[in-house]
């Protein structure tokens, strides 16, 4: 079992979890593999509906991307242009925001302290980004979107977020940001309160398929009516699922806390900010006013000193007024990106389901996915079928060649970002 990374989030958790590893042969209605947002949201939804659930986690609750991410809660599903061709428009609009509703409901219902705040801007680097934001704005308008949302010109953007680096922006007050690890741990606590058994340090070694599949760890097993694989880019169970998305690394630094003047100068409205590049930059302030700055790097290294050395100049290019700021934390994680970007939701056997590959938009969509998994197990397949109906584009090349191919793919996107 690996402990949490040396992230800002791990250093500020509300609770250090200590769920006992799986021992002996157990039974459940549903066995969930992976205790990130997907696994925990699935387990919690099922428990709310009266199912008995066991969650098996190789490491710790929220150890994967769910406990390391930028904490930006962004509406919409990656690859929506593909979904629009096959999905009813009203259903898609409902799914666009469903994860937000689930998070808000759970934060309220279970009293989860995860610093949830609303306010977000998409920032434009190129004129084409402004055109895309205008389309998104029109989409919101066409649905009578009742939350504050508006296009910002260059000056308004600078006033709002303290940098003149962008051509303009789209402000959306329905999106927001939160402490992801505290959300995940709080949801896990809520799930156990409803009877879910969570086992940390319980890596699943194999699934023995059958009428009641058996999920096997080193020290035990769970026989269940259904299994949900929620290991995302970290999963090790069904290698054939790996080829349907490629792993991309993203890294974040957390500075020392800003002074009041610095906060007023860089982000007075406490917004989450994200650019639309593939090799994107995303940032916000933490509850204790550290600057959390994330960016993707085309590398497989995760040495904190290297991450800080790479990220700090990028941050200072946007905010030269922070010259001299210290970096207290640096960490990274792995994102699963399907080639066509649409999350991969499907089954590997009649009673073994999976949900993965949210392309860096998982805070919202994993919560939707947990509900879709729970519906599917109950026999309601409407939303499951939308995703399962979109064929996976298999990543070319054997496992050996995958890393260099991924590096090439990221390079391709880096060049495209510059056009
Ligand atoms: C650095 C970074 C920044 C990001 N920023 C954002 C953001 O700002 N906004 C946003 O919406 N999304 C963001 N994302 C994406 C988001 O974090 C993910 O989409 C989401 O957390 C995926 O959740 P998950 O539960 O599917 O997977 P994970 O959280 O990765 O969880 C998978 C879990 O499965 C476990 N596991 C794997 N194999 C096994 C096995 N064999 N047995 C038992 N357990 C196993 C792993 O240990 C892990 O804990 C970011 C991701 C990263 C890495």
Coordinates of C-alpha atoms and ligand atoms in Angstrom, one line a residue:
X1 CA 0.0 0.0 0.0
X2 CA 1.4 3.4 -0.9
X3 CA 0.6 6.4 1.3
X4 CA -0.8 9.7 -0.1
X5 CA 1.7 11.8 -2.0
X6 CA 3.3 14.8 -0.3
X7 CA 0.5 17.0 -1.7
X8 CA -1.0 20.1 -0.1
X9 CA -4.2 18.1 0.1
X10 CA -2.6 15.2 2.0
X11 CA -1.2 17.7 4.5
X12 CA -4.6 19.3 5.2
X13 CA -6.9 16.3 5.4
X14 CA -9.8 16.3 7.9
X15 CA -9.3 12.7 8.7
X16 CA -6.5 10.2 8.1
X17 CA -8.3 7.1 7.0
X18 CA -7.4 3.7 8.3
X19 CA -9.8 1.1 6.8
X20 CA -8.7 -2.5 7.5
X21 CA -7.5 -4.6 4.5
X22 CA -9.8 -7.3 3.3
X23 CA -9.5 -10.6 5.1
X24 CA -11.1 -14.0 4.3
X25 CA -13.9 -14.8 1.9
X26 CA -16.7 -12.2 1.9
X27 CA -20.0 -11.6 0.1
X28 CA -21.7 -8.4 -1.1
X29 CA -24.4 -7.3 -3.6
X30 CA -21.7 -5.2 -5.3
X31 CA -17.9 -5.2 -5.1
X32 CA -16.3 -1.9 -6.2
X33 CA -12.6 -1.8 -7.2
X34 CA -11.0 1.6 -6.4
X35 CA -11.8 4.2 -3.8
X36 CA -11.5 7.4 -5.8
X37 CA -14.5 9.5 -6.7
X38 CA -15.9 7.0 -9.2
X39 CA -15.7 4.1 -6.7
X40 CA -16.9 6.0 -3.7
X41 CA -19.7 7.8 -5.6
X42 CA -20.9 4.4 -6.9
X43 CA -20.7 2.8 -3.4
X44 CA -22.5 5.7 -1.7
X45 CA -25.3 5.9 -4.3
X46 CA -25.8 2.1 -4.0
X47 CA -25.8 2.2 -0.2
X48 CA -28.4 5.0 -0.3
X49 CA -30.5 2.6 -2.3
X50 CA -30.1 -0.3 0.2
X51 CA -27.4 -2.4 -1.5
X52 CA -24.6 -4.1 0.4
X53 CA -21.3 -2.9 -1.0
X54 CA -17.6 -3.7 -0.4
X55 CA -14.9 -1.3 -1.8
X56 CA -11.4 -2.7 -2.4
X57 CA -8.7 0.0 -2.6
X58 CA -5.0 -0.9 -3.3
X59 CA -3.7 2.1 -1.5
X60 CA -5.8 4.7 0.5
X61 CA -9.1 6.4 -0.1
X62 CA -8.5 9.2 -2.6
X63 CA -4.9 8.0 -3.3
X64 CA -5.3 8.4 -7.1
X65 CA -6.3 11.4 -9.2
X66 CA -9.3 12.1 -6.9
X67 CA -7.1 13.1 -4.0
X68 CA -4.5 15.0 -6.1
X69 CA -6.4 17.1 -8.7
X70 CA -6.9 20.8 -9.2
X71 CA -10.2 20.7 -7.3
X72 CA -11.9 22.5 -10.2
X73 CA -15.6 21.6 -10.4
X74 CA -16.3 22.2 -14.1
X75 CA -19.6 21.4 -15.8
X76 CA -19.8 19.3 -18.9
X77 CA -18.4 16.0 -20.1
X78 CA -15.3 15.7 -22.2
X79 CA -16.1 14.7 -25.8
X80 CA -19.6 16.2 -25.7
X81 CA -19.5 16.9 -29.4
X82 CA -19.6 13.1 -29.9
X83 CA -22.3 12.7 -27.3
X84 CA -24.5 15.3 -29.0
X85 CA -24.8 13.0 -32.0
X86 CA -26.2 10.1 -30.0
X87 CA -27.8 11.6 -26.9
X88 CA -31.1 13.4 -26.4
X89 CA -30.4 17.1 -25.9
X90 CA -32.3 17.4 -22.6
X91 CA -30.6 14.3 -21.2
X92 CA -27.2 15.7 -22.1
X93 CA -28.0 19.1 -20.5
X94 CA -29.1 17.3 -17.4
X95 CA -25.9 15.2 -17.4
X96 CA -23.8 18.3 -18.0
X97 CA -24.6 19.5 -14.5
X98 CA -25.6 16.3 -12.6
X99 CA -22.3 15.8 -10.9
X100 CA -22.5 19.4 -9.4
X101 CA -25.9 18.7 -7.9
X102 CA -24.7 15.4 -6.4
X103 CA -21.6 17.0 -4.9
X104 CA -23.6 19.9 -3.4
X105 CA -26.3 17.6 -2.1
X106 CA -23.7 15.3 -0.4
X107 CA -21.7 18.2 1.1
X108 CA -24.9 19.5 2.6
X109 CA -26.5 16.1 3.6
X110 CA -23.4 14.6 5.2
X111 CA -21.7 17.8 6.5
X112 CA -18.6 17.3 4.4
X113 CA -16.0 20.1 5.0
X114 CA -14.3 20.4 1.6
X115 CA -14.1 24.2 1.1
X116 CA -16.7 24.1 -1.7
X117 CA -16.9 27.6 -3.4
X118 CA -18.6 28.7 -6.6
X119 CA -17.0 30.8 -9.3
X120 CA -14.9 29.9 -12.4
X121 CA -13.5 31.4 -15.5
X122 CA -12.4 29.8 -18.8
X123 CA -9.7 32.1 -20.1
X124 CA -8.9 32.6 -23.8
X125 CA -5.4 32.6 -25.2
X126 CA -6.4 32.5 -28.9
X127 CA -9.3 34.2 -30.8
X128 CA -10.6 30.7 -31.5
X129 CA -11.0 30.1 -27.8
X130 CA -13.2 33.2 -27.5
X131 CA -15.4 31.8 -30.3
X132 CA -15.6 28.5 -28.4
X133 CA -16.6 30.3 -25.2
X134 CA -19.2 32.3 -27.2
X135 CA -20.7 29.0 -28.3
X136 CA -20.7 27.7 -24.7
X137 CA -22.4 31.0 -23.6
X138 CA -25.1 30.6 -26.3
X139 CA -25.6 27.0 -25.2
X140 CA -26.1 28.2 -21.6
X141 CA -28.5 31.0 -22.8
X142 CA -30.5 28.6 -24.9
X143 CA -31.3 26.6 -21.7
X144 CA -32.2 29.7 -19.7
X145 CA -29.2 29.1 -17.5
X146 CA -30.1 31.0 -14.3
X147 CA -26.6 31.3 -12.7
X148 CA -24.5 34.3 -13.3
X149 CA -22.5 33.8 -16.6
X150 CA -21.0 36.4 -18.9
X151 CA -18.3 36.9 -21.5
X152 CA -15.5 39.1 -20.3
X153 CA -13.3 41.3 -22.5
X154 CA -9.6 41.7 -21.9
X155 CA -9.9 44.5 -19.4
X156 CA -12.7 42.9 -17.5
X157 CA -10.7 39.6 -17.3
X158 CA -7.6 41.5 -16.0
X159 CA -9.8 43.2 -13.3
X160 CA -11.3 39.9 -12.4
X161 CA -8.2 37.7 -12.2
X162 CA -5.3 40.1 -12.0
X163 CA -3.4 39.2 -15.2
X164 CA -3.3 40.7 -18.7
X165 CA -2.3 37.4 -20.2
X166 CA -5.7 36.6 -21.7
X167 CA -7.8 37.9 -24.6
X168 CA -11.0 37.4 -22.6
X169 CA -12.9 34.9 -20.6
X170 CA -16.2 33.2 -19.9
X171 CA -17.3 33.6 -16.3
X172 CA -19.6 30.9 -14.9
X173 CA -20.8 31.0 -11.3
X174 CA -22.3 27.5 -11.4
X175 CA -18.8 26.0 -11.6
X176 CA -16.4 26.2 -8.6
X177 CA -13.7 24.6 -6.7
X178 CA -13.1 22.4 -3.6
X179 CA -10.6 20.4 -1.6
X180 CA -10.9 17.1 -3.5
X181 CA -9.3 14.7 -1.0
X182 CA -11.5 16.0 1.8
X183 CA -14.5 15.5 -0.4
X184 CA -13.5 12.0 -1.3
X185 CA -12.7 11.1 2.3
X186 CA -16.0 12.7 3.5
X187 CA -18.0 10.7 1.0
X188 CA -16.2 7.5 2.0
X189 CA -17.1 8.3 5.7
X190 CA -20.8 8.8 4.6
X191 CA -20.7 5.5 2.7
X192 CA -19.5 3.6 5.7
X193 CA -22.1 5.3 7.8
X194 CA -24.7 3.6 5.5
X195 CA -23.0 0.2 5.9
X196 CA -20.4 0.1 3.1
X197 CA -17.2 -1.8 3.9
X198 CA -14.1 -0.1 2.6
X199 CA -10.8 -2.0 2.6
X200 CA -7.6 0.0 2.1
X201 CA -4.3 -1.8 1.3
X202 CA -6.4 -4.4 -0.7
X203 CA -5.1 -4.6 -4.2
X204 CA -7.3 -6.7 -6.5
X205 CA -5.2 -9.3 -8.2
X206 CA -7.9 -10.8 -10.5
X207 CA -11.6 -11.1 -11.2
X208 CA -12.9 -14.7 -11.6
X209 CA -15.8 -14.1 -13.9
X210 CA -19.1 -16.1 -13.6
X211 CA -22.7 -15.9 -12.5
X212 CA -21.4 -14.3 -9.2
X213 CA -17.9 -13.0 -10.0
X214 CA -15.2 -13.5 -7.4
X215 CA -12.8 -10.5 -6.8
X216 CA -9.5 -11.8 -5.3
X217 CA -6.9 -9.9 -3.2
X218 CA -3.8 -11.4 -1.5
X219 CA -5.6 -12.1 1.7
X220 CA -9.2 -12.5 0.8
X221 CA -12.0 -12.4 -1.8
X222 CA -15.4 -10.9 -2.4
X223 CA -18.1 -12.8 -4.2
X224 CA -20.7 -10.4 -5.5
X225 CA -23.7 -10.1 -7.9
X226 CA -22.0 -7.3 -9.7
X227 CA -18.6 -5.7 -9.9
X228 CA -17.7 -2.1 -10.7
X229 CA -14.1 -1.4 -11.9
X230 CA -13.2 2.2 -10.8
X231 CA -9.4 2.2 -11.0
X232 CA -9.2 4.7 -13.8
X233 CA -5.6 5.4 -15.1
X234 CA -4.2 3.5 -12.1
X235 CA -6.1 0.3 -12.5
X236 CA -4.2 -3.0 -12.8
X237 CA -7.0 -5.5 -13.0
X238 CA -8.3 -5.8 -16.6
X239 CA -5.3 -4.9 -18.8
X240 CA -7.5 -4.8 -21.9
X241 CA -9.2 -1.7 -20.5
X242 CA -5.9 0.2 -20.6
X243 CA -5.6 0.4 -24.3
X244 CA -8.9 2.4 -24.5
X245 CA -7.3 5.5 -22.9
X246 CA -3.9 6.9 -22.6
X247 CA -2.3 8.1 -19.3
X248 CA -1.3 11.7 -19.1
X249 CA 0.5 13.2 -16.2
X250 CA -0.4 16.5 -14.6
X251 CA 1.4 18.3 -11.8
X252 CA 0.5 21.0 -9.3
X253 CA 2.4 23.3 -7.0
X254 CA 1.1 25.0 -3.8
X255 CA 2.8 28.2 -2.8
X256 CA 3.2 29.5 0.7
X257 CA 0.0 31.4 1.8
X258 CA -0.4 34.8 0.0
X259 CA -0.7 38.0 1.9
X260 CA -4.1 39.9 1.8
X261 CA -2.6 42.3 -0.7
X262 CA -1.4 39.5 -3.0
X263 CA -4.8 37.9 -2.9
X264 CA -6.4 41.2 -3.8
X265 CA -4.0 41.5 -6.7
X266 CA -4.2 38.0 -8.2
X267 CA -7.6 36.6 -7.4
X268 CA -9.9 38.9 -5.4
X269 CA -13.1 36.9 -6.3
X270 CA -11.7 33.5 -5.4
X271 CA -12.3 32.0 -8.8
X272 CA -11.0 28.8 -10.3
X273 CA -9.3 29.5 -13.6
X274 CA -8.5 27.2 -16.5
X275 CA -7.2 27.7 -20.0
X276 CA -8.5 25.5 -22.9
X277 CA -5.2 24.1 -24.2
X278 CA -4.6 20.3 -24.1
X279 CA -1.3 21.0 -22.3
X280 CA -3.3 23.3 -20.1
X281 CA -2.7 25.5 -17.0
X282 CA -5.3 25.6 -14.2
X283 CA -5.2 27.4 -11.0
X284 CA -7.0 28.8 -8.0
X285 CA -6.5 29.7 -4.3
X286 CA -6.8 27.2 -1.5
X287 CA -8.9 28.0 1.5
X288 CA -5.8 29.2 3.3
X289 CA -4.9 31.4 0.3
X290 CA -2.1 29.4 -1.2
X291 CA -1.8 29.7 -5.0
X292 CA -2.5 26.2 -6.4
X293 CA -1.1 26.1 -9.9
X294 CA -1.4 23.1 -12.2
X295 CA 0.0 22.3 -15.6
X296 CA 0.6 19.2 -17.7
X297 CA 4.1 18.3 -18.5
X298 CA 5.3 15.9 -21.1
X299 CA 7.4 13.8 -18.7
X300 CA 7.1 10.8 -16.4
X301 CA 9.2 12.2 -13.6
X302 CA 7.5 13.4 -10.4
X303 CA 10.3 14.8 -8.3
X304 CA 8.8 17.8 -6.3
X305 CA 11.9 20.0 -6.9
X306 CA 11.6 19.4 -10.7
X307 CA 7.9 20.2 -10.7
X308 CA 8.5 23.4 -8.7
X309 CA 11.3 24.4 -11.1
X310 CA 9.1 23.8 -14.1
X311 CA 5.9 25.4 -12.8
X312 CA 7.0 28.5 -10.9
X313 CA 8.3 30.4 -14.0
X314 CA 4.9 29.6 -15.7
X315 CA 3.0 31.0 -12.8
X316 CA 5.3 34.1 -12.6
X317 CA 4.8 34.8 -16.3
X318 CA 1.1 35.2 -15.6
X319 CA 1.5 36.9 -12.2
X320 CA 4.9 38.7 -12.1
X321 CA 3.6 40.5 -8.9
X322 CA 4.2 37.2 -7.1
X323 CA 8.0 37.3 -7.7
X324 CA 9.8 35.8 -4.7
X325 CA 6.9 33.6 -3.6
X326 CA 8.0 30.2 -2.1
X327 CA 6.7 26.8 -3.1
X328 CA 5.7 24.6 -0.2
X329 CA 4.2 21.5 -2.0
X330 CA 4.6 19.9 -5.4
X331 CA 3.0 16.7 -6.6
X332 CA 1.5 15.0 -9.6
X333 CA -1.1 12.4 -10.7
X334 CA -2.3 10.5 -13.7
X335 CA -5.3 11.3 -15.9
X336 CA -7.0 8.8 -18.2
X337 CA -7.7 10.3 -21.6
X338 CA -9.6 8.3 -24.2
X339 CA -8.6 9.2 -27.8
X340 CA -12.1 10.6 -28.6
X341 CA -12.3 12.0 -25.0
X342 CA -15.7 10.5 -24.2
X343 CA -15.6 8.8 -20.7
X344 CA -15.4 5.1 -21.1
X345 CA -18.4 3.5 -19.4
X346 CA -19.2 -0.1 -20.3
X347 CA -18.9 -3.7 -19.2
X348 CA -16.3 -6.5 -19.6
X349 CA -18.8 -9.2 -18.7
X350 CA -22.6 -9.2 -18.1
X351 CA -22.1 -8.4 -14.4
X352 CA -18.8 -6.6 -14.5
X353 CA -18.9 -2.9 -15.3
X354 CA -16.4 -0.1 -15.6
X355 CA -16.2 3.7 -15.7
X356 CA -13.0 5.6 -16.4
X357 CA -11.3 8.1 -18.6
X358 CA -12.8 11.6 -17.9
X359 CA -9.9 13.5 -19.6
X360 CA -9.2 15.8 -16.7
X361 CA -12.9 16.7 -16.1
X362 CA -13.6 14.1 -13.5
X363 CA -14.6 16.0 -10.3
X364 CA -18.1 16.5 -11.8
X365 CA -18.3 13.5 -14.1
X366 CA -17.2 10.8 -11.7
X367 CA -20.2 11.7 -9.5
X368 CA -22.5 11.4 -12.5
X369 CA -20.7 8.1 -13.3
X370 CA -21.4 6.8 -9.8
X371 CA -25.1 7.4 -10.3
X372 CA -25.0 5.8 -13.8
X373 CA -23.2 2.7 -12.3
X374 CA -25.8 2.4 -9.6
X375 CA -28.7 2.8 -12.1
X376 CA -27.1 0.2 -14.3
X377 CA -26.9 -2.4 -11.5
X378 CA -30.6 -1.7 -10.7
X379 CA -31.4 -2.4 -14.4
X380 CA -31.9 1.2 -15.6
X381 CA -29.6 1.5 -18.6
X382 CA -30.7 4.7 -20.4
X383 CA -27.6 6.8 -19.6
X384 CA -25.2 3.8 -19.5
X385 CA -26.2 2.9 -23.1
X386 CA -25.4 6.4 -24.3
X387 CA -21.8 6.0 -23.3
X388 CA -21.5 2.2 -23.9
X389 CA -22.8 2.8 -27.4
X390 CA -19.8 5.0 -28.3
X391 CA -17.1 2.6 -29.5
X392 CA -13.7 2.9 -27.9
X393 CA -10.8 3.9 -30.1
X394 CA -8.1 1.6 -29.1
X395 CA -4.7 3.2 -28.5
X396 CA -2.3 1.8 -31.1
X397 CA 0.8 -0.2 -30.2
X398 CA 1.6 -2.7 -27.6
X399 CA 2.1 -1.8 -24.0
X400 CA 5.9 -1.5 -24.6
X401 CA 5.4 1.3 -27.2
X402 CA 2.7 3.0 -25.3
X403 CA 4.8 5.5 -23.3
X404 CA 6.8 6.8 -26.3
X405 CA 3.5 7.0 -28.3
X406 CA 1.9 9.0 -25.5
X407 CA 4.8 11.4 -25.4
X408 CA 4.4 11.8 -29.1
X409 CA 0.7 12.4 -28.8
X410 CA 1.2 15.0 -26.1
X411 CA 3.9 16.7 -28.3
X412 CA 1.3 16.8 -31.1
X413 CA -1.2 18.5 -28.9
X414 CA 1.4 20.9 -27.6
X415 CA 2.1 22.0 -31.2
X416 CA -1.6 22.2 -31.9
X417 CA -2.1 24.4 -28.8
X418 CA 0.3 26.9 -30.3
X419 CA -1.6 27.2 -33.6
Ligands
LIG1 C1 -3.0 16.4 -11.3 C2 -4.5 16.3 -11.7 C3 -5.3 17.4 -11.8 C4 -6.6 17.3 -12.1 N1 -7.4 18.3 -12.1 C5 -8.7 18.2 -12.2 C6 -9.6 19.3 -12.0 O1 -9.2 20.4 -11.6 N2 -10.9 19.1 -12.3 C7 -11.4 17.9 -12.7 O2 -12.7 17.8 -12.9 N3 -10.7 16.8 -12.9 C8 -9.3 17.0 -12.6 N4 -8.5 15.9 -12.8 C9 -9.1 14.6 -13.1 C10 -9.8 13.9 -11.9 O3 -9.0 14.0 -10.8 C11 -10.1 12.4 -12.3 O4 -10.9 12.4 -13.5 C12 -10.9 11.7 -11.2 O5 -10.4 11.9 -10.0 C13 -10.9 10.2 -11.5 O6 -11.4 9.5 -10.4 P1 -11.5 8.0 -10.4 O7 -12.1 7.6 -9.1 O8 -12.1 7.4 -11.6 O9 -9.9 7.5 -10.4 P2 -8.7 7.7 -9.3 O10 -9.1 8.8 -8.4 O11 -7.5 7.7 -10.0 O12 -9.0 6.4 -8.4 C14 -8.6 5.1 -8.8 C15 -8.3 4.3 -7.6 O13 -8.3 2.9 -8.0 C16 -7.3 2.3 -7.2 N5 -6.9 1.0 -7.9 C17 -6.4 0.9 -9.1 N6 -6.2 -0.5 -9.4 C18 -6.6 -1.1 -8.3 C19 -6.6 -2.5 -8.0 N7 -6.2 -3.5 -8.8 N8 -7.2 -2.9 -6.8 C20 -7.6 -2.0 -5.9 N9 -7.6 -0.6 -6.2 C21 -7.1 -0.2 -7.4 C22 -6.2 3.3 -7.2 O14 -5.3 3.0 -6.1 C23 -6.9 4.6 -7.0 O15 -7.1 5.0 -5.6 C24 -7.1 16.0 -12.5 C25 -6.3 14.8 -12.4 C26 -5.0 15.0 -12.0 C27 -4.1 13.8 -11.9

